[in-house]
Short mmCIF file of C-alpha atoms in Angstrom, two decimals:
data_model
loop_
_atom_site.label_atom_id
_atom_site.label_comp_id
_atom_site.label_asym_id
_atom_site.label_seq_id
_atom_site.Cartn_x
_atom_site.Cartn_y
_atom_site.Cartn_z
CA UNK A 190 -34.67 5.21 24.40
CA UNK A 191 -31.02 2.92 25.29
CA UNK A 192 -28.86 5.94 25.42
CA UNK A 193 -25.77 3.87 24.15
CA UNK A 194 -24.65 0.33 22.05
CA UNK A 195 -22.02 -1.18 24.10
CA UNK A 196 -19.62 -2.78 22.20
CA UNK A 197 -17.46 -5.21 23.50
CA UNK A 198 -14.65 -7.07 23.31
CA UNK A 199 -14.32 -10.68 22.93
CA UNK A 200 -11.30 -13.17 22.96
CA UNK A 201 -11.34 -17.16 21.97
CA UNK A 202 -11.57 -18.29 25.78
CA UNK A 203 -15.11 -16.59 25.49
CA UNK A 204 -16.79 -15.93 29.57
CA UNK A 205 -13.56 -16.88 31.02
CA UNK A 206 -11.46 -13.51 29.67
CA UNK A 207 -14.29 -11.10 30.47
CA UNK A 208 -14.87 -8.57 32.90
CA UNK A 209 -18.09 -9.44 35.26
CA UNK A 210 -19.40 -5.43 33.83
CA UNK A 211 -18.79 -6.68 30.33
CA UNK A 212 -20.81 -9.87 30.83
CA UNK A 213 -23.39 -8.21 32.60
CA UNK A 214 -24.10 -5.90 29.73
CA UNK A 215 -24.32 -8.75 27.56
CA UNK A 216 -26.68 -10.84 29.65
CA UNK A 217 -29.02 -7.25 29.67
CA UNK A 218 -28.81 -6.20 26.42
CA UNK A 219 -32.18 -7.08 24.08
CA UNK A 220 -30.00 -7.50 20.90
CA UNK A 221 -26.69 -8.84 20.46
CA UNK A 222 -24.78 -8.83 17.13
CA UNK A 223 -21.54 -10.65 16.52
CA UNK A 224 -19.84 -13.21 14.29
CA UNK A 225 -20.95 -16.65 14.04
CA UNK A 226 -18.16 -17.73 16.45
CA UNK A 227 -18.72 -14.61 19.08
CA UNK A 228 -21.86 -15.78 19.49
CA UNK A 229 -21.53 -19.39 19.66
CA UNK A 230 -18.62 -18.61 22.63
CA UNK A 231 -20.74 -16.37 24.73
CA UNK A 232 -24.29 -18.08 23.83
CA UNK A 233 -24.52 -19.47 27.51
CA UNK A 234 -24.27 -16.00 28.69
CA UNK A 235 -26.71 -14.20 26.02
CA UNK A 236 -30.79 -13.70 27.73
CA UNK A 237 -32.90 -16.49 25.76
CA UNK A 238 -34.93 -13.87 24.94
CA UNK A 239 -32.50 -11.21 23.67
CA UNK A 240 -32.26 -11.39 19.92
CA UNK A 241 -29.34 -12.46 18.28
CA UNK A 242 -28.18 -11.65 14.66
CA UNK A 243 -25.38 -12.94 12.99
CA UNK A 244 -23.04 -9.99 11.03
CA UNK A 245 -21.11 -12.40 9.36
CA UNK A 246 -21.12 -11.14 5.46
CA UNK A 247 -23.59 -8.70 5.91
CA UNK A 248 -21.16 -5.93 7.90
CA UNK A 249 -22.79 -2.81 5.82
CA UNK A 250 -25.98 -3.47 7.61
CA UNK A 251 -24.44 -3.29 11.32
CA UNK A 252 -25.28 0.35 11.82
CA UNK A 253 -28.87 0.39 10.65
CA UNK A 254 -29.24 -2.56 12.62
CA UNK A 255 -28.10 -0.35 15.96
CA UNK A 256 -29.64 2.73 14.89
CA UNK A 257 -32.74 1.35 14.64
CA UNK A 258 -32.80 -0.62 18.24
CA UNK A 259 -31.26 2.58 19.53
CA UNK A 260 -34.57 4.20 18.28
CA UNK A 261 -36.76 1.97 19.78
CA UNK A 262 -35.40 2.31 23.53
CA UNK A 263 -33.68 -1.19 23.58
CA UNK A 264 -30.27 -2.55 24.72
CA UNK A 265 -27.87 -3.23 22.40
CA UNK A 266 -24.59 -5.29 21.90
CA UNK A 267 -22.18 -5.75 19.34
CA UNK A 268 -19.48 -8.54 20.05
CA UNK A 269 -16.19 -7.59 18.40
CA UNK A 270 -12.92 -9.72 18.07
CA UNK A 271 -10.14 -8.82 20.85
CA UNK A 272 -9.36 -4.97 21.01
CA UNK A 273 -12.49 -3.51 18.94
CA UNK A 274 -10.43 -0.44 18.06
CA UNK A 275 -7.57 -2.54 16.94
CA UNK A 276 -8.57 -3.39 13.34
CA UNK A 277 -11.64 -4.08 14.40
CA UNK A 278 -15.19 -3.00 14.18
CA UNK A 279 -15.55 -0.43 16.35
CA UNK A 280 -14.01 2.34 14.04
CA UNK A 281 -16.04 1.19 11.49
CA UNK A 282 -19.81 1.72 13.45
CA UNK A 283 -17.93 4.95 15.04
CA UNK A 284 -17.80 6.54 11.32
CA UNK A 285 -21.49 5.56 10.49
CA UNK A 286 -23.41 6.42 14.08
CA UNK A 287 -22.94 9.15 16.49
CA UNK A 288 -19.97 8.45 18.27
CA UNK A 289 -21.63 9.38 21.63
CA UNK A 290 -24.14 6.56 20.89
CA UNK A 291 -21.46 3.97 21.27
CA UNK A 292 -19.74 2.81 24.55
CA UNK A 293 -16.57 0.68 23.90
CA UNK A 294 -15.35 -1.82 26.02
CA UNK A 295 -12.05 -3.49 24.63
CA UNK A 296 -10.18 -6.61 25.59
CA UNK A 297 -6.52 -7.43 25.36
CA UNK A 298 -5.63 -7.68 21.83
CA UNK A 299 -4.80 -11.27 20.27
CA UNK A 300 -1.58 -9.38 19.04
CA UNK A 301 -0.48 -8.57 22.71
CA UNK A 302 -0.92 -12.24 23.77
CA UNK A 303 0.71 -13.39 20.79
CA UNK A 304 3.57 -11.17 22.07
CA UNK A 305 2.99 -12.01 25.75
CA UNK A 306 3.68 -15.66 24.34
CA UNK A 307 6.80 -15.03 22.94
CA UNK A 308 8.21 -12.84 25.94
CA UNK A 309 9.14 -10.17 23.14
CA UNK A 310 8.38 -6.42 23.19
CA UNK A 311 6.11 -5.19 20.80
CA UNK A 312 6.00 -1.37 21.20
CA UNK A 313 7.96 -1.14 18.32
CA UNK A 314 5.61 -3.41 15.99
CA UNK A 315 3.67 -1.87 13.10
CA UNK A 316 0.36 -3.77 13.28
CA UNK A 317 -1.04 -5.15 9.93
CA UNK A 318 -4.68 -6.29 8.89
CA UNK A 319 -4.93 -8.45 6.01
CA UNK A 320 -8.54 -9.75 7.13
CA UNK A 321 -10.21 -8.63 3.75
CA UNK A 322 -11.74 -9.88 1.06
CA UNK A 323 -10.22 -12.98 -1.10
CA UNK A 324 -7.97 -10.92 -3.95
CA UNK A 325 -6.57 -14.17 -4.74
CA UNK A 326 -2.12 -15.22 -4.61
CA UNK A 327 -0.15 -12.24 -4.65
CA UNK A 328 1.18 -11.19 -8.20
CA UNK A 329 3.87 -8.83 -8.29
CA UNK A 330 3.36 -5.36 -9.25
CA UNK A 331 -0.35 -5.80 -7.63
CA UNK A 332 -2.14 -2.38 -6.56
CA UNK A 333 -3.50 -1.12 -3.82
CA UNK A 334 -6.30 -2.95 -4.23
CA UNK A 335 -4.96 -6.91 -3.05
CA UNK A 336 -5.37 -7.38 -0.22
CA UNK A 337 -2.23 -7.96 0.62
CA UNK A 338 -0.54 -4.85 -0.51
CA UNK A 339 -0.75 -2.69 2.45
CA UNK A 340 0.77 -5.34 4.68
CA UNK A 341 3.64 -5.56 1.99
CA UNK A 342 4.20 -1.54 2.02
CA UNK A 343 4.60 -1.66 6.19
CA UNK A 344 7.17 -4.38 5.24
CA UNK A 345 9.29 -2.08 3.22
CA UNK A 346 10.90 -0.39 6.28
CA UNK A 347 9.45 -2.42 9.40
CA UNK A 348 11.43 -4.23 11.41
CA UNK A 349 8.46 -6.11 13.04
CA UNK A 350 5.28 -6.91 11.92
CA UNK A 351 2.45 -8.44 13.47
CA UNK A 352 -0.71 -9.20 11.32
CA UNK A 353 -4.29 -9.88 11.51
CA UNK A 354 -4.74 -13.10 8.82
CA UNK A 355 -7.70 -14.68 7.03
CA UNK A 356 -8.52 -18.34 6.03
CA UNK A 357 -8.14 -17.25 2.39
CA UNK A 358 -4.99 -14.47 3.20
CA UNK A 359 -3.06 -17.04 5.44
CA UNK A 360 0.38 -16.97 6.82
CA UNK A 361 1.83 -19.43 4.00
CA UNK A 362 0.00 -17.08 1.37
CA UNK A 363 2.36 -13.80 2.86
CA UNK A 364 5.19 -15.82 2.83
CA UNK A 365 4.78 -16.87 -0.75
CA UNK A 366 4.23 -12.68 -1.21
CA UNK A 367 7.36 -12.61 -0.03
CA UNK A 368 8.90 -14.72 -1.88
CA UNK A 369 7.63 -13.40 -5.27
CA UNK A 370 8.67 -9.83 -4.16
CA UNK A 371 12.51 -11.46 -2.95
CA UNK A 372 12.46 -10.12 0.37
CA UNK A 373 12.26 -14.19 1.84
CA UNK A 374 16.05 -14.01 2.64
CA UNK A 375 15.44 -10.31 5.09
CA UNK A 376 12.92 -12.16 6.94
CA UNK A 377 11.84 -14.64 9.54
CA UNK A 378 8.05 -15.62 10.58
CA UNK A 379 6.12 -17.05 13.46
CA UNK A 380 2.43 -18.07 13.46
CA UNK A 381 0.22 -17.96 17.01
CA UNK A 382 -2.74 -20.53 16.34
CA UNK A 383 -5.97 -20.77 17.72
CA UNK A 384 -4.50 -18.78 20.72
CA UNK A 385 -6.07 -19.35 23.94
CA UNK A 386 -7.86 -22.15 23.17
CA UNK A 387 -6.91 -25.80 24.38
CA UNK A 388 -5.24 -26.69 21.17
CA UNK A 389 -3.13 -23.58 21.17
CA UNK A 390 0.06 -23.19 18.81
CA UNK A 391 3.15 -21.51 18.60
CA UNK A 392 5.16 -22.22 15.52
CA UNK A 393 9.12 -21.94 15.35
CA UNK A 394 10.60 -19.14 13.74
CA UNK A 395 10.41 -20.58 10.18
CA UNK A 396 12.26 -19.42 7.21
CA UNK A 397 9.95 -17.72 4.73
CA UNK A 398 10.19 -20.59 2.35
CA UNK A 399 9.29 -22.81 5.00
CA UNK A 400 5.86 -21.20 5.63
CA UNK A 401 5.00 -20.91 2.00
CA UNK A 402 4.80 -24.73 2.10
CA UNK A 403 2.80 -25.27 5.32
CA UNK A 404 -1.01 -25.11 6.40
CA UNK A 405 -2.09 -23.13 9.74
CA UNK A 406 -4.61 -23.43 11.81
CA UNK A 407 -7.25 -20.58 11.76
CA UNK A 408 -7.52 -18.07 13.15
CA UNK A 409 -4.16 -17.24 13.57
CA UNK A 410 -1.62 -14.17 14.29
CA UNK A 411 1.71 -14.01 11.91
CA UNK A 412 4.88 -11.91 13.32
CA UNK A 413 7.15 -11.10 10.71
CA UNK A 414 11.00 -10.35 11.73
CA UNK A 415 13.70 -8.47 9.84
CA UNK A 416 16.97 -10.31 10.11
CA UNK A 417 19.06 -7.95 9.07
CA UNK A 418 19.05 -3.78 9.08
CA UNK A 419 18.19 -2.52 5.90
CA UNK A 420 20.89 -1.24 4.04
CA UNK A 421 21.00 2.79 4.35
CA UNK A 422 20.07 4.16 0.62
CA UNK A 423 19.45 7.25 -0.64
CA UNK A 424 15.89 8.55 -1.13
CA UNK A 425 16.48 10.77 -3.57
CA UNK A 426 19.29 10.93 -6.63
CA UNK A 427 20.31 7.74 -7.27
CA UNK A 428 23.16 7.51 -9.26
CA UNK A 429 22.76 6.23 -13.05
CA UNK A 430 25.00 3.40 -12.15
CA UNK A 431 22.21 2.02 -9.77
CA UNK A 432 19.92 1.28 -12.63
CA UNK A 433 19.94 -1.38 -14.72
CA UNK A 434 20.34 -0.21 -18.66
CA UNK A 435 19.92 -1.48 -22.41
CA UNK A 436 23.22 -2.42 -23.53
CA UNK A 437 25.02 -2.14 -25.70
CA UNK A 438 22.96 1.16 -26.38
CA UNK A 439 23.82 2.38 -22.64
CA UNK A 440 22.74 5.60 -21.41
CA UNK A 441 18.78 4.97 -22.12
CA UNK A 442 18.02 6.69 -19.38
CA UNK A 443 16.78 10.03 -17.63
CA UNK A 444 20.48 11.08 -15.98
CA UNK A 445 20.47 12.11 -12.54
CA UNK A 446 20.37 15.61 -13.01
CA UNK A 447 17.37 15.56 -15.50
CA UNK A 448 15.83 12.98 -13.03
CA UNK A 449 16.11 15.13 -10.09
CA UNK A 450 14.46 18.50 -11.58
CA UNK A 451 12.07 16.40 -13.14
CA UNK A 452 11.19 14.89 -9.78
CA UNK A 453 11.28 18.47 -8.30
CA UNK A 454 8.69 19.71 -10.59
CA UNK A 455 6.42 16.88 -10.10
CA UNK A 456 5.87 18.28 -6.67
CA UNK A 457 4.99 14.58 -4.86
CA UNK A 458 3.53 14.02 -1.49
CA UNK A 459 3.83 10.96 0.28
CA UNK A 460 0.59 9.69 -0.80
CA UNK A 461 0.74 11.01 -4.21
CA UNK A 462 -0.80 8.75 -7.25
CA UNK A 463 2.12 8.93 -9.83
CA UNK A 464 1.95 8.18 -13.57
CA UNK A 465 5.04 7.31 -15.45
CA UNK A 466 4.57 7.14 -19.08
CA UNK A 467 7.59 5.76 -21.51
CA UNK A 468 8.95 4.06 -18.55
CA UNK A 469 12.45 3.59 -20.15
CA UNK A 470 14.76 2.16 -17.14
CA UNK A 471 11.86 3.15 -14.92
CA UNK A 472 14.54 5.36 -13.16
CA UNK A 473 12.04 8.43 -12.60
CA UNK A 474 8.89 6.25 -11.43
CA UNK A 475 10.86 3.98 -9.12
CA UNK A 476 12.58 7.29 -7.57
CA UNK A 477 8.94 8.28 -7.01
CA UNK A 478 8.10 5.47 -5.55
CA UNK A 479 10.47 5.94 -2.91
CA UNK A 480 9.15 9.59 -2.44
CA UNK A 481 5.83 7.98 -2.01
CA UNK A 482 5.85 5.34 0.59
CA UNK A 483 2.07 5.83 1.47
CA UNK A 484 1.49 6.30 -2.64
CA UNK A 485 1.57 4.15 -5.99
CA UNK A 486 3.39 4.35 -9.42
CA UNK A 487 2.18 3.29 -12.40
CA UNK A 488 4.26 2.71 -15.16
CA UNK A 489 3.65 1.50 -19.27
CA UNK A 490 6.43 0.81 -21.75
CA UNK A 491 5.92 -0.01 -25.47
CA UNK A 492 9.62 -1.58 -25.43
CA UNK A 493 9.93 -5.14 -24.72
CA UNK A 494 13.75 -4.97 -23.67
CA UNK A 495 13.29 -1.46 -21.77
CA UNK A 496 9.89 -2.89 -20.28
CA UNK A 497 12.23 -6.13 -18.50
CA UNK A 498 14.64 -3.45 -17.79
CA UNK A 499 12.76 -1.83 -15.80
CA UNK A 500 11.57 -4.96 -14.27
CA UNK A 501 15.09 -5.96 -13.40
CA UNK A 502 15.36 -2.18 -11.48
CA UNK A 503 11.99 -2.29 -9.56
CA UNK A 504 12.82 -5.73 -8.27
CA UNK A 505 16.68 -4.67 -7.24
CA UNK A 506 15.54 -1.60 -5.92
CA UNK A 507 12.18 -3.65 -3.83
CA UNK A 508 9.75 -0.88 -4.89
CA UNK A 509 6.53 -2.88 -3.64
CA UNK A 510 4.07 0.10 -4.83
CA UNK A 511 5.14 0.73 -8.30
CA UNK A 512 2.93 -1.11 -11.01
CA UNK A 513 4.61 -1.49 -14.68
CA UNK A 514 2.55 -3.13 -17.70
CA UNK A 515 3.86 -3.43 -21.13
CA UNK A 516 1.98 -1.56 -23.08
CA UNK A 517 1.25 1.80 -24.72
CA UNK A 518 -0.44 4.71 -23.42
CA UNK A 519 -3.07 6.15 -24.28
CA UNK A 520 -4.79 2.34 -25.21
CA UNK A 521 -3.42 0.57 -22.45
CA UNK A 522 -3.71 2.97 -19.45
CA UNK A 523 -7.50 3.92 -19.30
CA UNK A 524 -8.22 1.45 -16.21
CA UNK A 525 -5.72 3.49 -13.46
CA UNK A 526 -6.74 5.35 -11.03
CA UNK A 527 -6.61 9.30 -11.19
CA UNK A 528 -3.30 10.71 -11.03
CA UNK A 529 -1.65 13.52 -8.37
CA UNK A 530 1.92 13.82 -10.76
CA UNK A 531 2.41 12.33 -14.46
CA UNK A 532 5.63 12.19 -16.27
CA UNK A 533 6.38 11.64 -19.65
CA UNK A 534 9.81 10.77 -20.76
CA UNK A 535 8.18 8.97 -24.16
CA UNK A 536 5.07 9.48 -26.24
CA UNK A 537 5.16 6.73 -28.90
CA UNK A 538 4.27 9.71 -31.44
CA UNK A 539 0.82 10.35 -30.15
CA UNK A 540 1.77 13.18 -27.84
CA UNK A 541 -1.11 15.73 -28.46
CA UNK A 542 -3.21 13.07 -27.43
CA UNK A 543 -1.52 12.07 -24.58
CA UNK A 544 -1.14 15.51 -23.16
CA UNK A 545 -4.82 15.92 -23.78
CA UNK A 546 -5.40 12.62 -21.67
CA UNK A 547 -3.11 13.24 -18.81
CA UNK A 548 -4.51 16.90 -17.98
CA UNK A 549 -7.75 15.43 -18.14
CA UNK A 550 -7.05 12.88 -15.46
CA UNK A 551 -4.94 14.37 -13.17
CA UNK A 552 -6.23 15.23 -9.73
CA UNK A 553 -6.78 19.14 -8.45
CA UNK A 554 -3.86 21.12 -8.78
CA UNK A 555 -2.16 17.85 -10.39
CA UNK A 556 1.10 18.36 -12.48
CA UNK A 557 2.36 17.26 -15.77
CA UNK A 558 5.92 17.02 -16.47
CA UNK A 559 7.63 15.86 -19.94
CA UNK A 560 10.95 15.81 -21.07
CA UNK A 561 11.89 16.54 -24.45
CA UNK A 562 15.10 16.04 -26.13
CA UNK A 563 13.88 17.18 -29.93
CA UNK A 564 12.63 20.71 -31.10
CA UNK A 565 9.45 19.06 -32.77
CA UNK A 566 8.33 17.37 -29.51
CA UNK A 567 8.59 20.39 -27.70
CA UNK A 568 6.77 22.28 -30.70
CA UNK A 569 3.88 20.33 -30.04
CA UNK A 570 4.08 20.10 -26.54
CA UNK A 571 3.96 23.90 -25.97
CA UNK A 572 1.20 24.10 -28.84
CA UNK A 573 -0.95 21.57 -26.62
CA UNK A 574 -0.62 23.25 -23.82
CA UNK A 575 -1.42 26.55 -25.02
CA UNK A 576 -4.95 25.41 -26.71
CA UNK A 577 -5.82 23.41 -23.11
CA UNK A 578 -5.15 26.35 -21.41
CA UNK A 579 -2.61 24.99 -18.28
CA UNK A 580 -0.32 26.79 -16.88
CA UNK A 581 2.86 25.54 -18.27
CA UNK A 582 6.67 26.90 -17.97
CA UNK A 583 10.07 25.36 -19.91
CA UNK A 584 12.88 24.53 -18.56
CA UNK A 585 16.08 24.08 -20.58
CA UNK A 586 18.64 21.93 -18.61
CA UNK A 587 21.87 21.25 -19.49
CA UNK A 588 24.95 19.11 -17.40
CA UNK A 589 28.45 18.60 -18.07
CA UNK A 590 30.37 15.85 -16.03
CA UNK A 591 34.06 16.06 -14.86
CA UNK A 592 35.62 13.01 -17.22
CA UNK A 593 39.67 12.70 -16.45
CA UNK A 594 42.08 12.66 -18.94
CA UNK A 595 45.43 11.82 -18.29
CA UNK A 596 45.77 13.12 -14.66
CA UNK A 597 44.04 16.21 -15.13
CA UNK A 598 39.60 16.44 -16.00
CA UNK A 599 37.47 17.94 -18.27
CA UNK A 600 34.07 18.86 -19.11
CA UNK A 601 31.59 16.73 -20.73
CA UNK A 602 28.33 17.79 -21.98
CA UNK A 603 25.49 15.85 -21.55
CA UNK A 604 22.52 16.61 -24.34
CA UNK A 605 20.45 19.33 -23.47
CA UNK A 606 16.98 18.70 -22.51
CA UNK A 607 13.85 20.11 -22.56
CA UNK A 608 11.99 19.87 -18.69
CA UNK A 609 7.61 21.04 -19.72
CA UNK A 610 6.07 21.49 -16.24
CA UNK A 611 2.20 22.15 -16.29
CA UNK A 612 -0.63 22.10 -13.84
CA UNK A 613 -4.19 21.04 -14.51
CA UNK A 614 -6.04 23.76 -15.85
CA UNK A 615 -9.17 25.65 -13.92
CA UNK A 616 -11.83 24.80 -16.74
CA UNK A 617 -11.05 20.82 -16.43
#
């Protein structure tokens, strides 16, 4: 039995950017898997009587493929793009087969000649892969599942990016990302094409609306630049002033104080799946957004104004993972994903049922937290919560703001409110 499936790296100058030990494993091996193009580089080199098969769409069957050669005593190969472990396959076969089975042999990442090209450091870089499935133009407000969207999160706080691109996710399809999401002015972008290969390109630095316009050659490397430093906002605590509100009715919104408890209770991790029902201004989801860089938000409101509202704040405030429909919960929220935290700052009148609903889908040791401003919704509220059995406490909060008059201040009372924090219950 082969004690081990090499797999090795491969760049687009094929034989001629290969260790003599890596081609010597491939002209011994007895099987050699790889991409359509992999293969077609390195064919001179491959035994005419090794087998060859071709992974291209049919990735899942890789590691029964190896497993099975490995089994019957023969020499296998698997031809990988670049750095294997860089986005690449080798992670991939390392989670399905023994890791001793495998032997890795890398080669210099496309990203660090892409670099090397350019003469700039890249030790600094967050390193993006948007080689995925086809999920289509970027809409904003998309999930976590576009392909696209992790490459936009690394964007919120990166100052450069390198990706991995696609034929169908290609450079002028990020910039147009961009665009929708208004980060085009923060940013610059370069494209590496077809790098080392006789037709090899290196764009300009081209404004983001530049790119969205032009075609690339495949495959390619995209380096996105800040421009500027980010400006230096709080995480936590905005001030009401920083949101966007319905006027002339102002002051439809969860105040700071009520927002920051609330937040508190919610008890969010950085990768926390967050529910925000009754949106309003969306000033308590897009705060949790910003708690949960490696997370998502998702956010319904029944009120057209409120609902562009809080449009108007999530694109001000660039919260990338935060995902607002207009709509009304229950009906409209049944397709999202299993939450970590819900809020509720407005029920539409069905709260019993909503309650009901949100224990029901939140996560282990998931919390619930409402705010009430009216004894009836916090009649029911408690009465729910007692018949589910959760855990639930009550909080009674409230703040009075200095307000000046003439040159001395007073005390003003904001309206008390009523902060429900429960947990998901053993039995659910």
């Amino acid at each position: 039995m082969s004690d081990r499936c090499r797999i090795i790296g491969v760049l687009d100058n094929g034989a001629a950017g290969m260790t003599a030990d890596a081609l010597r494993r491939i002209h011994e091996a007895e099987l050699v898997i790889g991409a359509t193009r992999t293969l077609n580089l390195l064919a001179a080199d491959i035994d005419v009587n090794a087998e060859q098969r071709d992974l291209s769409g049919q990735l899942t069957q890789v590691p029964s493929w190896v497993a099975q050669a490995l089994e019957q005593g023969l020499s296998v190969v698997v031809l990988a793009s670049g750095d294997p472990l860089c986005h690449g396959i080798a992670a991939y076969l390392a989670g399905k087969l023994d890791r001793s089975a495998l032997e890795i042999i890398p080669n210099v990442s496309t990203l660090q000649w892409a670099f090397a090209r350019l003469g700039l450091s890249w030790q600094h870089a967050a390193i993006a892969s948007v080689h995925s499935r086809d999920a289509g133009e970027w809409v904003s407000g998309a999930g976590p599942e576009h392909g696209l969207y992790a490459l936009l999160q690394q964007l919120r706080n990166a100052t450069l990016v390198a990706a991995f691109t696609s034929p169908q996710n290609s450079p002028d399809r990020i910039a147009r990302m961009l665009l929708a999401e208004g980060l085009a002015p923060e940013f610059e972008i370069l494209i590496a094409q077809h790098l080392l290969q006789n037709d090899e390109c290196l764009s300009d630095w081209l404004s983001i609306e530049q790119a969205a316009l032009q075609q690339f050659a495949d495959p390619n490397i995209v380096i996105l630049h800040r421009k500027q430093p980010q400006p230096d906002e709080a995480l936590f605590g905005l001030p009401d002033e920083r949101f966007h509100q319905r006027t002339p009715e102002r002051g439809l919104i969860t105040k700071r104080e009520v927002r920051a408890v609330s937040l508190a209770r919610l008890e969010l991790r950085a990768h926390s799946i967050v529910w925000d029902i009754g949106a309003g201004s969306g000033a308590v989801g897009l705060e949790a957004s910003r708690l949960c860089p490696q997370g998502h938000v998702y956010a319904v409101e029944k009120n057209e104004a409120d609902y562009a509202i809080a449009l108007n704040n999530r694109a001000s405030l660039k919260a990338s993972n935060y995902t607002l429909i207009h709509g009304r919960a229950p009906a409209d929220i049944s397709a999202w994903p299993d939450a970590d935290a819900i809020f509720i700052g407005g029920s539409g009148g069905e709260l019993r049922e909503l309650i009901l609903l949100c224990l029901q889908r939140l996560r282990s040791s998931g919390r619930l937290v409402m705010n009430f401003v009216t004894i009836e919704n916090l009649a029911t509220a408690v009465e729910t919560l007692k018949e589910s059995g959760a855990p639930w406490d009550v909080t009674q909060l409230q703040a009075s703001r200095s307000r000046p008059i003439l040159d001395l201040h007073r005390m003003q009372a904001e309206n008390p409110v009523w902060i429900i924090s429960a947990e998901k219950p053993d039995n659910e």
